[in-house]
Coordinates of C-alpha atoms and ligand atoms in Angstrom, one line a residue:
L1 CA -3.9 -24.6 0.0
N2 CA -0.8 -24.9 2.1
S3 CA -1.1 -26.1 5.7
P4 CA -0.3 -23.1 7.9
L5 CA 1.7 -25.4 10.2
E6 CA 4.2 -26.3 7.5
L7 CA 7.2 -24.2 6.6
Y8 CA 7.5 -23.1 3.0
T9 CA 9.9 -21.1 0.9
T10 CA 9.5 -19.5 -2.5
E11 CA 12.0 -17.9 -4.7
L12 CA 11.8 -14.2 -5.5
G13 CA 12.3 -12.9 -9.0
G14 CA 11.5 -14.1 -12.5
K15 CA 8.4 -13.6 -14.6
T16 CA 6.0 -14.6 -11.8
G17 CA 7.8 -12.8 -9.0
I18 CA 7.5 -15.8 -6.7
S19 CA 8.0 -19.4 -7.6
P20 CA 6.6 -21.7 -6.9
Y21 CA 3.1 -20.2 -6.3
K22 CA -0.3 -21.8 -5.7
I23 CA -2.8 -19.7 -7.6
K24 CA -2.8 -17.4 -10.6
V25 CA -5.4 -14.8 -11.3
E26 CA -5.7 -12.9 -14.6
R27 CA -7.5 -9.6 -15.0
R28 CA -8.4 -8.5 -18.4
L29 CA -9.8 -5.2 -19.7
S30 CA -13.3 -6.7 -19.7
D31 CA -12.9 -7.3 -16.0
L32 CA -12.0 -3.7 -15.4
L33 CA -14.7 -1.9 -17.5
D34 CA -16.2 -0.2 -14.4
Y35 CA -12.8 1.0 -13.2
F36 CA -11.1 2.9 -16.0
S37 CA -12.2 6.5 -16.5
D38 CA -12.6 6.4 -20.2
R39 CA -15.4 3.9 -20.9
E40 CA -15.6 4.8 -24.6
A41 CA -11.9 4.0 -25.0
S42 CA -12.3 0.7 -23.2
E43 CA -15.2 -0.4 -25.3
E44 CA -13.4 0.6 -28.5
I45 CA -10.5 -1.7 -27.7
L46 CA -12.9 -4.5 -27.0
R47 CA -14.9 -3.8 -30.2
G48 CA -11.6 -4.2 -32.0
G49 CA -11.6 -7.8 -30.9
E50 CA -8.9 -7.4 -28.2
D51 CA -9.2 -8.0 -24.5
P52 CA -5.7 -7.3 -23.2
I53 CA -4.4 -8.6 -19.9
I54 CA -4.1 -5.7 -17.5
Y55 CA -2.5 -7.6 -14.6
E56 CA -1.8 -11.0 -13.2
V57 CA -1.6 -12.0 -9.5
Y58 CA 0.4 -15.0 -8.3
E59 CA -0.4 -16.1 -4.8
I60 CA 0.4 -18.4 -1.9
P61 CA -2.9 -18.0 0.1
F62 CA -4.0 -19.6 3.3
E63 CA -7.6 -19.9 4.5
P64 CA -8.8 -16.7 6.2
L65 CA -7.5 -17.1 9.8
E66 CA -6.2 -14.5 12.2
G67 CA -2.4 -14.6 12.5
L68 CA -1.7 -16.1 9.0
L69 CA 0.1 -14.1 6.3
N70 CA -0.6 -14.5 2.6
V71 CA 2.0 -13.7 0.0
G72 CA 1.2 -12.5 -3.5
C73 CA 3.0 -11.1 -6.5
T74 CA 1.3 -8.7 -8.9
V75 CA 2.5 -8.1 -12.4
I76 CA 0.9 -5.1 -14.1
Y77 CA 1.4 -4.8 -17.9
P78 CA 2.5 -1.6 -19.4
G79 CA -0.2 0.2 -21.3
K80 CA -3.1 2.7 -21.2
V81 CA -6.8 3.0 -21.7
G82 CA -7.2 6.4 -23.3
D83 CA -4.8 8.5 -21.3
E84 CA -5.0 6.4 -18.1
Y85 CA -2.2 4.0 -17.3
Y86 CA -3.0 0.3 -16.6
F87 CA -3.7 -0.3 -12.9
T88 CA -5.1 -2.8 -10.4
K89 CA -8.8 -2.6 -9.4
G90 CA -7.8 -1.4 -5.9
H91 CA -9.6 -2.4 -2.7
F92 CA -10.3 -1.7 0.9
H93 CA -9.8 -4.6 3.2
E94 CA -13.0 -6.0 4.6
K95 CA -11.3 -6.3 8.0
E96 CA -10.5 -2.6 8.5
S97 CA -7.8 -3.2 11.1
T98 CA -5.5 -5.0 8.7
S99 CA -2.5 -3.5 7.0
E100 CA -0.2 -4.6 4.1
I101 CA 3.4 -4.5 2.9
Y102 CA 4.4 -4.0 -0.7
I103 CA 7.9 -4.6 -2.0
G104 CA 8.9 -3.4 -5.5
M105 CA 10.7 -5.9 -7.7
K106 CA 10.7 -4.6 -11.3
G107 CA 9.4 -1.5 -13.1
E108 CA 8.0 1.7 -11.8
G109 CA 4.6 2.6 -10.4
I110 CA 2.5 4.8 -8.3
I111 CA 0.4 3.5 -5.4
L112 CA -2.8 5.5 -4.8
I113 CA -3.8 5.3 -1.2
Q114 CA -7.0 6.9 0.4
D115 CA -9.2 6.5 3.4
H116 CA -13.0 6.3 3.4
E117 CA -13.3 10.1 3.6
G118 CA -11.3 10.5 0.4
K119 CA -8.1 11.8 2.0
A120 CA -5.6 10.6 -0.5
V121 CA -1.8 10.2 -0.8
N122 CA 0.4 8.7 -3.5
I123 CA 3.7 7.0 -3.2
K124 CA 6.2 5.7 -5.7
I125 CA 7.1 2.0 -5.9
K126 CA 10.2 0.6 -7.7
P127 CA 12.7 -2.1 -7.1
N128 CA 14.0 -2.3 -3.5
V129 CA 11.4 0.0 -2.1
L130 CA 9.1 -1.3 0.6
V131 CA 5.8 0.5 1.2
Y132 CA 3.7 0.1 4.3
I133 CA -0.1 0.5 3.6
P134 CA -1.9 1.5 6.8
P135 CA -5.2 0.0 8.0
G136 CA -8.5 1.5 6.7
T137 CA -7.2 2.6 3.4
A138 CA -7.9 1.6 -0.2
H139 CA -4.9 0.9 -2.4
R140 CA -4.5 0.8 -6.1
T141 CA -1.2 0.4 -8.0
V142 CA -0.6 2.1 -11.4
N143 CA 2.1 1.1 -13.9
V144 CA 3.6 4.3 -15.2
G145 CA 6.6 2.7 -16.9
R146 CA 7.3 1.1 -20.2
E147 CA 8.0 -2.4 -18.8
K148 CA 6.0 -4.7 -16.5
L149 CA 5.6 -3.5 -12.9
V150 CA 6.2 -6.4 -10.5
F151 CA 5.7 -6.2 -6.7
I152 CA 5.3 -8.5 -3.8
A153 CA 2.4 -8.1 -1.3
I154 CA 2.3 -9.5 2.2
Y155 CA -1.1 -9.3 4.0
P156 CA -3.2 -11.0 6.7
S157 CA -5.0 -14.0 5.2
D158 CA -8.3 -12.8 6.9
A159 CA -8.0 -9.3 5.5
G160 CA -10.7 -9.8 2.8
H161 CA -11.1 -7.7 -0.3
D162 CA -13.8 -5.0 -0.7
Y163 CA -13.7 -4.1 -4.4
E164 CA -17.3 -2.9 -4.5
T165 CA -16.6 0.4 -2.8
V166 CA -13.9 1.3 -5.3
R167 CA -16.0 0.0 -8.3
T168 CA -19.0 2.2 -7.3
K169 CA -17.2 5.3 -5.9
G170 CA -13.9 5.3 -7.8
F171 CA -10.6 6.6 -6.6
A172 CA -10.0 10.3 -5.5
R173 CA -7.1 10.6 -7.9
V174 CA -6.3 9.3 -11.4
V175 CA -2.9 8.8 -13.0
L176 CA -2.8 10.0 -16.7
E177 CA -0.2 10.4 -19.3
E178 CA 0.3 14.0 -20.5
D179 CA 3.1 14.9 -22.9
G180 CA 4.6 11.5 -22.4
K181 CA 4.8 11.8 -18.6
P182 CA 2.6 10.6 -15.7
I183 CA 0.6 13.2 -14.0
I184 CA -1.7 12.7 -11.0
K185 CA -5.0 14.6 -11.0
D186 CA -8.1 14.8 -8.9
N187 CA -10.8 12.4 -10.3
P188 CA -13.8 14.5 -11.3
R189 CA -16.0 11.3 -11.2
Y190 CA -15.0 10.3 -7.6
K191 CA -18.0 10.0 -5.4
R192 CA -17.2 10.9 -1.8
E193 CA -18.7 8.5 0.7
Ligands
FE2_201 FE1 -4.7 -5.1 0.1

């Protein structure tokens, strides 16, 4: 990890969104089985011998300390499981007071944002759009385009990631393709907290 006392720079753009970076994380369909709506469709793809990459994250993280900011770049591949577009798992921050900034670099997507009561909003992300994600909200990004969706995230290094709430309760809304276009629907499988 970088020392928080040392200045660094990283270049924006290219395939990894930031370069250089410190850590790369790869999420494949098998990592997201509990997240996509259509379990049958997921399992059929896996049975066919494929385990496609859904998204990659490139990061410059610090240890979790108040006052430090991490930078990450997420690359979501284009594609669908059943009718549902590829997305990130989505998470609440463990430290509820922390917020986050996203900056669109390439492609087009929809960010699903909701609080613990299930009050949900969605917002578009595309190049040169900055999105502020308020504290206490879960956030998931969905790639609704035909190319990779690339965006930068800046967030407190001590925010922490709570994936479990999203894994067990789901998101209030889903983004599906209908007649070749993305539509946002209420998720019938969402479990209110
Ligand atoms: Fe976050």
